[in-house]
CSV table of C-alpha atoms in Angstrom, one decimal:
chain,number,residue,atom,x,y,z
L,1,UNK,CA,-28.6,23.2,-5.5
L,2,UNK,CA,-26.3,24.1,-8.6
L,3,UNK,CA,-24.3,27.0,-9.5
L,4,UNK,CA,-24.2,28.4,-12.0
L,5,UNK,CA,-21.2,26.8,-15.5
L,6,UNK,CA,-19.0,28.7,-15.4
L,7,UNK,CA,-17.6,28.9,-19.4
L,8,UNK,CA,-14.4,31.2,-20.7
L,9,UNK,CA,-15.2,32.2,-24.4
L,10,UNK,CA,-13.1,34.5,-26.0
L,11,UNK,CA,-14.2,37.9,-26.7
L,12,UNK,CA,-14.0,38.3,-30.2
L,13,UNK,CA,-11.7,41.1,-31.7
L,14,UNK,CA,-13.7,42.2,-34.4
L,15,UNK,CA,-17.4,41.7,-35.1
L,16,UNK,CA,-16.2,39.5,-38.6
L,17,UNK,CA,-14.7,36.4,-36.1
L,18,UNK,CA,-17.3,33.6,-37.2
L,19,UNK,CA,-19.3,31.7,-34.0
L,20,UNK,CA,-16.8,28.8,-34.0
L,21,UNK,CA,-13.8,30.7,-33.4
L,22,UNK,CA,-15.7,32.0,-30.7
L,23,UNK,CA,-15.4,28.8,-29.2
L,24,UNK,CA,-12.6,27.3,-29.7
L,25,UNK,CA,-11.3,27.9,-27.0
L,26,UNK,CA,-13.8,27.7,-23.9
L,27,UNK,CA,-12.5,26.1,-20.7
L,28,UNK,CA,-16.2,24.1,-18.4
L,29,UNK,CA,-16.5,24.0,-15.1
L,30,UNK,CA,-18.8,20.9,-14.1
L,31,UNK,CA,-21.4,21.9,-11.7
L,32,UNK,CA,-21.8,21.6,-8.3
L,33,UNK,CA,-24.4,18.4,-7.1
L,34,UNK,CA,-23.8,18.4,-3.5
L,35,UNK,CA,-21.9,19.9,-0.6
L,36,UNK,CA,-20.4,19.3,3.0
L,37,UNK,CA,-18.8,20.0,6.0
L,38,UNK,CA,-17.0,16.6,6.2
L,39,UNK,CA,-14.5,18.6,9.9
L,40,UNK,CA,-13.5,20.5,11.8
L,41,UNK,CA,-11.7,22.6,9.2
L,42,UNK,CA,-13.3,20.9,6.3
L,43,UNK,CA,-15.1,21.0,2.9
L,44,UNK,CA,-16.4,18.8,1.0
L,45,UNK,CA,-18.0,19.3,-3.7
L,46,UNK,CA,-19.6,17.2,-5.2
L,47,UNK,CA,-19.8,17.3,-8.9
L,48,UNK,CA,-22.0,16.1,-11.5
L,49,UNK,CA,-18.8,14.1,-12.3
L,50,UNK,CA,-18.3,12.1,-9.9
L,51,UNK,CA,-15.1,13.9,-8.5
L,52,UNK,CA,-15.6,14.6,-4.7
L,53,UNK,CA,-13.4,17.7,-3.9
L,54,UNK,CA,-11.8,17.4,0.4
L,55,UNK,CA,-11.3,21.1,0.6
L,56,UNK,CA,-9.4,22.1,5.2
L,57,UNK,CA,-7.1,22.0,7.3
L,58,UNK,CA,-6.7,19.0,9.3
L,59,UNK,CA,-8.6,15.8,9.9
L,60,UNK,CA,-10.8,14.2,7.6
L,61,UNK,CA,-14.1,13.3,9.9
L,62,UNK,CA,-14.8,9.3,10.4
L,63,UNK,CA,-16.9,7.6,8.6
L,64,UNK,CA,-18.3,5.6,11.0
L,65,UNK,CA,-21.6,3.8,11.1
L,66,UNK,CA,-24.1,5.2,11.8
L,67,UNK,CA,-22.6,7.0,8.9
L,68,UNK,CA,-21.3,11.4,9.4
L,69,UNK,CA,-20.5,12.7,6.3
L,70,UNK,CA,-23.5,12.9,4.1
L,71,UNK,CA,-21.8,12.7,1.1
L,72,UNK,CA,-22.8,8.9,2.1
L,73,UNK,CA,-25.5,9.4,0.9
L,74,UNK,CA,-23.8,10.7,-3.2
L,75,UNK,CA,-21.9,6.6,-2.8
L,76,UNK,CA,-22.8,5.3,-5.8
L,77,UNK,CA,-22.6,8.9,-7.6
L,78,UNK,CA,-19.2,9.0,-6.6
L,79,UNK,CA,-15.9,8.0,-9.0
L,80,UNK,CA,-13.1,9.8,-7.9
L,81,UNK,CA,-12.0,11.5,-4.9
L,82,UNK,CA,-9.6,13.9,-4.5
L,83,UNK,CA,-8.1,15.2,-1.1
L,84,UNK,CA,-6.4,19.0,-1.6
L,85,UNK,CA,-3.0,19.6,0.1
L,86,UNK,CA,-3.4,20.7,3.5
L,87,UNK,CA,-5.0,18.0,4.8
L,88,UNK,CA,-2.7,15.9,7.1
L,89,UNK,CA,-5.1,12.8,8.3
L,90,UNK,CA,-8.1,11.1,6.7
L,91,UNK,CA,-10.1,9.6,9.9
L,92,UNK,CA,-11.8,5.5,10.6
L,93,UNK,CA,-13.9,4.4,6.9
L,94,UNK,CA,-14.3,8.0,5.8
L,95,UNK,CA,-14.5,6.9,2.5
L,96,UNK,CA,-15.4,3.1,3.1
L,97,UNK,CA,-17.8,1.7,1.3
L,98,UNK,CA,-18.4,4.5,-2.3
L,99,UNK,CA,-18.4,1.2,-4.7
L,100,UNK,CA,-18.1,3.3,-7.7
L,101,UNK,CA,-14.2,5.1,-7.8
L,102,UNK,CA,-12.1,4.6,-9.7
L,103,UNK,CA,-8.8,6.8,-9.0
L,104,UNK,CA,-7.6,8.2,-5.4
L,105,UNK,CA,-5.8,11.3,-5.7
L,106,UNK,CA,-4.2,12.3,-2.3
L,107,UNK,CA,-1.4,15.0,-0.8
L,108,UNK,CA,1.7,15.3,0.0
L,109,UNK,CA,0.4,16.6,3.4
L,110,UNK,CA,-1.6,13.8,4.4
L,111,UNK,CA,0.7,11.7,7.2
L,112,UNK,CA,-1.6,9.0,7.7
L,113,UNK,CA,-4.7,7.2,6.8
L,114,UNK,CA,-7.4,5.2,9.0
L,115,UNK,CA,-8.9,2.4,10.0
L,116,UNK,CA,-11.1,1.1,6.9
L,117,UNK,CA,-11.0,4.7,5.1
L,118,UNK,CA,-10.4,3.6,1.8
L,119,UNK,CA,-12.6,-0.4,2.0
L,120,UNK,CA,-14.3,-1.9,-0.2
L,121,UNK,CA,-14.0,0.2,-3.6
L,122,UNK,CA,-14.3,-2.8,-5.6
L,123,UNK,CA,-13.4,-0.5,-8.8
L,124,UNK,CA,-9.5,1.7,-7.7
L,125,UNK,CA,-7.3,-0.4,-9.6
L,126,UNK,CA,-4.1,1.7,-8.3
L,127,UNK,CA,-2.8,3.8,-5.6
L,128,UNK,CA,0.3,6.0,-5.0
L,129,UNK,CA,0.6,6.9,-0.8
L,130,UNK,CA,2.6,9.8,-0.3
L,131,UNK,CA,5.8,10.2,0.4
L,132,UNK,CA,4.2,12.3,3.6
L,133,UNK,CA,2.7,9.2,4.9
L,134,UNK,CA,3.8,7.2,7.7
L,135,UNK,CA,1.1,4.9,8.8
L,136,UNK,CA,-1.8,3.3,7.1
L,137,UNK,CA,-4.1,1.8,9.7
L,138,UNK,CA,-6.1,-1.1,10.0
L,139,UNK,CA,-7.6,-3.0,6.9
L,140,UNK,CA,-7.6,0.4,5.5
L,141,UNK,CA,-7.8,-0.7,1.7
L,142,UNK,CA,-9.5,-4.3,2.9
L,143,UNK,CA,-11.4,-5.3,-0.1
L,144,UNK,CA,-10.1,-3.9,-2.9
L,145,UNK,CA,-11.0,-5.9,-5.1
L,146,UNK,CA,-9.2,-4.9,-8.4
L,147,UNK,CA,-6.3,-3.0,-7.0
L,148,UNK,CA,-3.5,-4.4,-9.5
L,149,UNK,CA,-0.2,-1.6,-8.5
L,150,UNK,CA,-0.1,0.1,-5.2
L,151,UNK,CA,3.1,2.7,-5.0
L,152,UNK,CA,5.1,3.2,-1.4
L,153,UNK,CA,7.2,5.8,-0.6
L,154,UNK,CA,10.3,5.3,2.5
L,155,UNK,CA,9.2,7.0,5.0
L,156,UNK,CA,6.0,4.8,6.2
L,157,UNK,CA,6.4,2.4,9.2
L,158,UNK,CA,3.0,1.4,9.9
L,159,UNK,CA,1.1,-1.1,7.5
L,160,UNK,CA,-1.9,-2.4,9.9
L,161,UNK,CA,-3.1,-5.7,10.1
L,162,UNK,CA,-5.3,-7.0,6.4
L,163,UNK,CA,-3.9,-4.0,5.1
L,164,UNK,CA,-4.7,-4.5,2.1
L,165,UNK,CA,-6.8,-8.0,2.7
L,166,UNK,CA,-9.3,-9.0,0.0
L,167,UNK,CA,-7.4,-7.5,-2.6
L,168,UNK,CA,-6.2,-10.1,-4.6
L,169,UNK,CA,-5.5,-8.9,-8.0
L,170,UNK,CA,-2.4,-7.3,-5.8
L,171,UNK,CA,0.5,-10.0,-6.9
L,172,UNK,CA,3.6,-7.2,-6.8
L,173,UNK,CA,4.2,-4.8,-3.9
L,174,UNK,CA,7.9,-3.0,-3.3
L,175,UNK,CA,8.2,-2.1,0.3
L,176,UNK,CA,10.1,1.0,2.1
L,177,UNK,CA,13.2,0.5,4.6
L,178,UNK,CA,12.3,2.5,6.3
L,179,UNK,CA,8.7,0.5,7.4
L,180,UNK,CA,9.4,-1.1,10.8
L,181,UNK,CA,5.6,-2.9,11.7
L,182,UNK,CA,3.5,-4.8,8.9
L,183,UNK,CA,0.8,-6.2,10.2
L,184,UNK,CA,-1.0,-10.2,10.3
L,185,UNK,CA,-2.9,-10.8,6.7
L,186,UNK,CA,-1.5,-7.5,5.7
L,187,UNK,CA,-1.8,-9.0,2.0
L,188,UNK,CA,-3.4,-10.7,0.1
L,189,UNK,CA,-7.1,-12.8,0.5
L,190,UNK,CA,-7.3,-16.5,2.8
L,191,UNK,CA,-10.0,-18.7,2.7
L,192,UNK,CA,-11.5,-20.7,6.0
L,193,UNK,CA,-9.2,-23.4,5.9
L,194,UNK,CA,-6.4,-21.3,5.9
L,195,UNK,CA,-4.2,-21.0,8.7
L,196,UNK,CA,-0.9,-19.5,8.1
L,197,UNK,CA,-0.6,-15.7,8.7
L,198,UNK,CA,-0.9,-14.4,6.0
L,199,UNK,CA,-3.9,-16.2,4.3
L,200,UNK,CA,-4.0,-18.0,0.8
L,201,UNK,CA,-0.8,-16.2,-1.4
L,202,UNK,CA,-0.2,-17.0,-5.2
L,203,UNK,CA,2.5,-18.5,-6.6
L,204,UNK,CA,2.8,-15.1,-8.6
L,205,UNK,CA,3.0,-12.8,-5.4
L,206,UNK,CA,5.9,-11.3,-4.6
L,207,UNK,CA,7.2,-8.4,-2.7
L,208,UNK,CA,10.3,-6.9,-2.8
L,209,UNK,CA,11.8,-5.3,-0.2
L,210,UNK,CA,15.8,-5.0,2.1
L,211,UNK,CA,17.3,-7.8,3.1
L,212,UNK,CA,16.8,-7.9,6.7
L,213,UNK,CA,13.8,-5.5,7.0
L,214,UNK,CA,10.4,-6.7,7.9
L,215,UNK,CA,9.2,-7.0,4.8
L,216,UNK,CA,11.8,-10.2,3.6
L,217,UNK,CA,10.8,-11.2,7.1
L,218,UNK,CA,6.7,-11.1,6.6
L,219,UNK,CA,7.2,-12.6,2.9
L,220,UNK,CA,9.3,-15.8,4.9
L,221,UNK,CA,6.7,-16.4,7.5
L,222,UNK,CA,3.7,-16.2,4.6
L,223,UNK,CA,5.3,-17.8,3.0
L,224,UNK,CA,5.8,-15.4,0.0
L,225,UNK,CA,7.9,-14.7,-2.8
L,226,UNK,CA,10.4,-12.2,-2.4
L,227,UNK,CA,13.1,-10.4,-4.4
L,228,UNK,CA,15.4,-8.3,-2.5
L,229,UNK,CA,15.9,-4.9,-3.5
L,230,UNK,CA,19.3,-4.9,-1.6
L,231,UNK,CA,22.3,-7.6,-3.8
L,232,UNK,CA,21.4,-10.8,-2.3
L,233,UNK,CA,25.5,-12.8,-1.0
L,234,UNK,CA,23.9,-16.4,-0.2
L,235,UNK,CA,25.4,-17.4,3.4
L,236,UNK,CA,26.0,-13.4,4.2
L,237,UNK,CA,23.4,-13.8,8.0
L,238,UNK,CA,24.6,-10.4,8.7
L,239,UNK,CA,24.8,-8.8,5.9
L,240,UNK,CA,27.9,-7.1,6.2
L,241,UNK,CA,29.4,-8.1,2.8
L,242,UNK,CA,31.3,-11.5,3.6
L,243,UNK,CA,30.6,-15.9,4.3
L,244,UNK,CA,33.0,-15.8,7.2
L,245,UNK,CA,32.6,-17.3,10.5
L,246,UNK,CA,30.6,-14.2,11.9
L,247,UNK,CA,27.3,-15.6,9.7
L,248,UNK,CA,28.0,-19.1,11.0
L,249,UNK,CA,27.9,-18.6,14.4
L,250,UNK,CA,24.2,-15.3,14.3
L,251,UNK,CA,22.9,-18.5,12.1
L,252,UNK,CA,23.4,-20.9,14.5
L,253,UNK,CA,22.9,-18.8,17.6
L,254,UNK,CA,19.7,-17.9,15.5
L,255,UNK,CA,18.4,-21.3,15.8
L,256,UNK,CA,18.7,-21.3,18.8
L,257,UNK,CA,16.3,-18.6,20.0
L,258,UNK,CA,14.7,-16.9,16.8
L,259,UNK,CA,13.3,-14.0,18.0
L,260,UNK,CA,16.7,-12.7,19.4
L,261,UNK,CA,18.8,-12.9,16.5
L,262,UNK,CA,17.8,-10.4,13.6
L,263,UNK,CA,19.4,-12.5,10.6
L,264,UNK,CA,19.5,-11.6,6.5
L,265,UNK,CA,16.4,-14.3,6.0
L,266,UNK,CA,17.2,-14.5,2.2
L,267,UNK,CA,20.7,-15.2,2.3
L,268,UNK,CA,20.3,-17.1,5.2
L,269,UNK,CA,18.4,-19.5,3.7
L,270,UNK,CA,20.6,-20.9,1.0
L,271,UNK,CA,18.7,-23.6,-0.9
L,272,UNK,CA,16.2,-21.5,-1.2
L,273,UNK,CA,13.3,-23.6,0.3
L,274,UNK,CA,11.3,-20.3,1.1
L,275,UNK,CA,12.9,-21.6,5.5
L,276,UNK,CA,15.7,-20.9,6.5
L,277,UNK,CA,16.5,-24.3,9.3
L,278,UNK,CA,19.0,-26.8,10.0
L,279,UNK,CA,19.9,-27.4,6.2
L,280,UNK,CA,20.4,-23.6,5.5
L,281,UNK,CA,23.1,-24.0,9.5
L,282,UNK,CA,24.4,-27.1,7.2
L,283,UNK,CA,25.1,-26.0,3.6
L,284,UNK,CA,27.4,-23.3,5.5
L,285,UNK,CA,28.8,-24.7,7.4
L,286,UNK,CA,30.0,-26.9,4.5
L,287,UNK,CA,31.2,-24.2,2.0
L,288,UNK,CA,33.0,-22.5,4.8
L,289,UNK,CA,35.3,-25.7,5.2
L,290,UNK,CA,35.5,-25.8,1.0
L,291,UNK,CA,33.3,-29.8,1.4
L,292,UNK,CA,31.1,-27.1,-1.7
L,293,UNK,CA,32.6,-24.2,-4.2
L,294,UNK,CA,28.8,-23.5,-3.9
L,295,UNK,CA,25.2,-24.1,-2.2
L,296,UNK,CA,22.2,-26.0,-3.6
L,297,UNK,CA,19.9,-24.1,-5.4
L,298,UNK,CA,16.1,-26.2,-4.7
């Protein structure tokens, strides 16, 4: 049922006021197309302009097959999603497969984004994840093939596996230092012939992050270009700002048992070939013994 369109008109103070003056200041609220519930304390309204507004508190119910949230019946009409303040969690598959969505507005109260929550929103170009969000679960933005910009903030701890999978328009991403876990195939796209952990990556893909962070390790594991937000001191394996015998010892131990030692990969990769191996250790030793005065660059 449609609600009446509300029009606020300026009240003419004098009878001589023209109609154009009266209509010069007005506000129009788009008609409601449909509405319903999407959680124990959440409701939704879809208007004629294609904006789906979620209000209430707590968690938005997931939308697992068979479809539970009745706004899915209008999926071709939804172009914008606005989630109100006091919503804290978005359930699994809550807004997946809404292929005409071009904008998503998330509140500062949001804490988690569920599995496949916004998957396959092919027209979505940009999204900002609020600093209140601590976890984005697997495949949350999988298949968002037009997504070009994602803004992440400090406080985010988890980026689930395949989170931005098949989002091959996304070329750059800055990952907060607070991020502890990045799942397999979290970024980029792949083909069946690919075997590396991160899938196929384009030569111009770039991950930005802090030295020694999970973001740096993920980039190196996947062969994705990494640009450290901190100044990189080549040879400073332990990240203490100095290049000395401690770095040499730690690098050798790391190469013998990679899982046991945390190092700054970008600083340890002294020959800049996107690998940390015996060649880097040899260069570091030659530098410390003053056989060379600078590190070789590929």
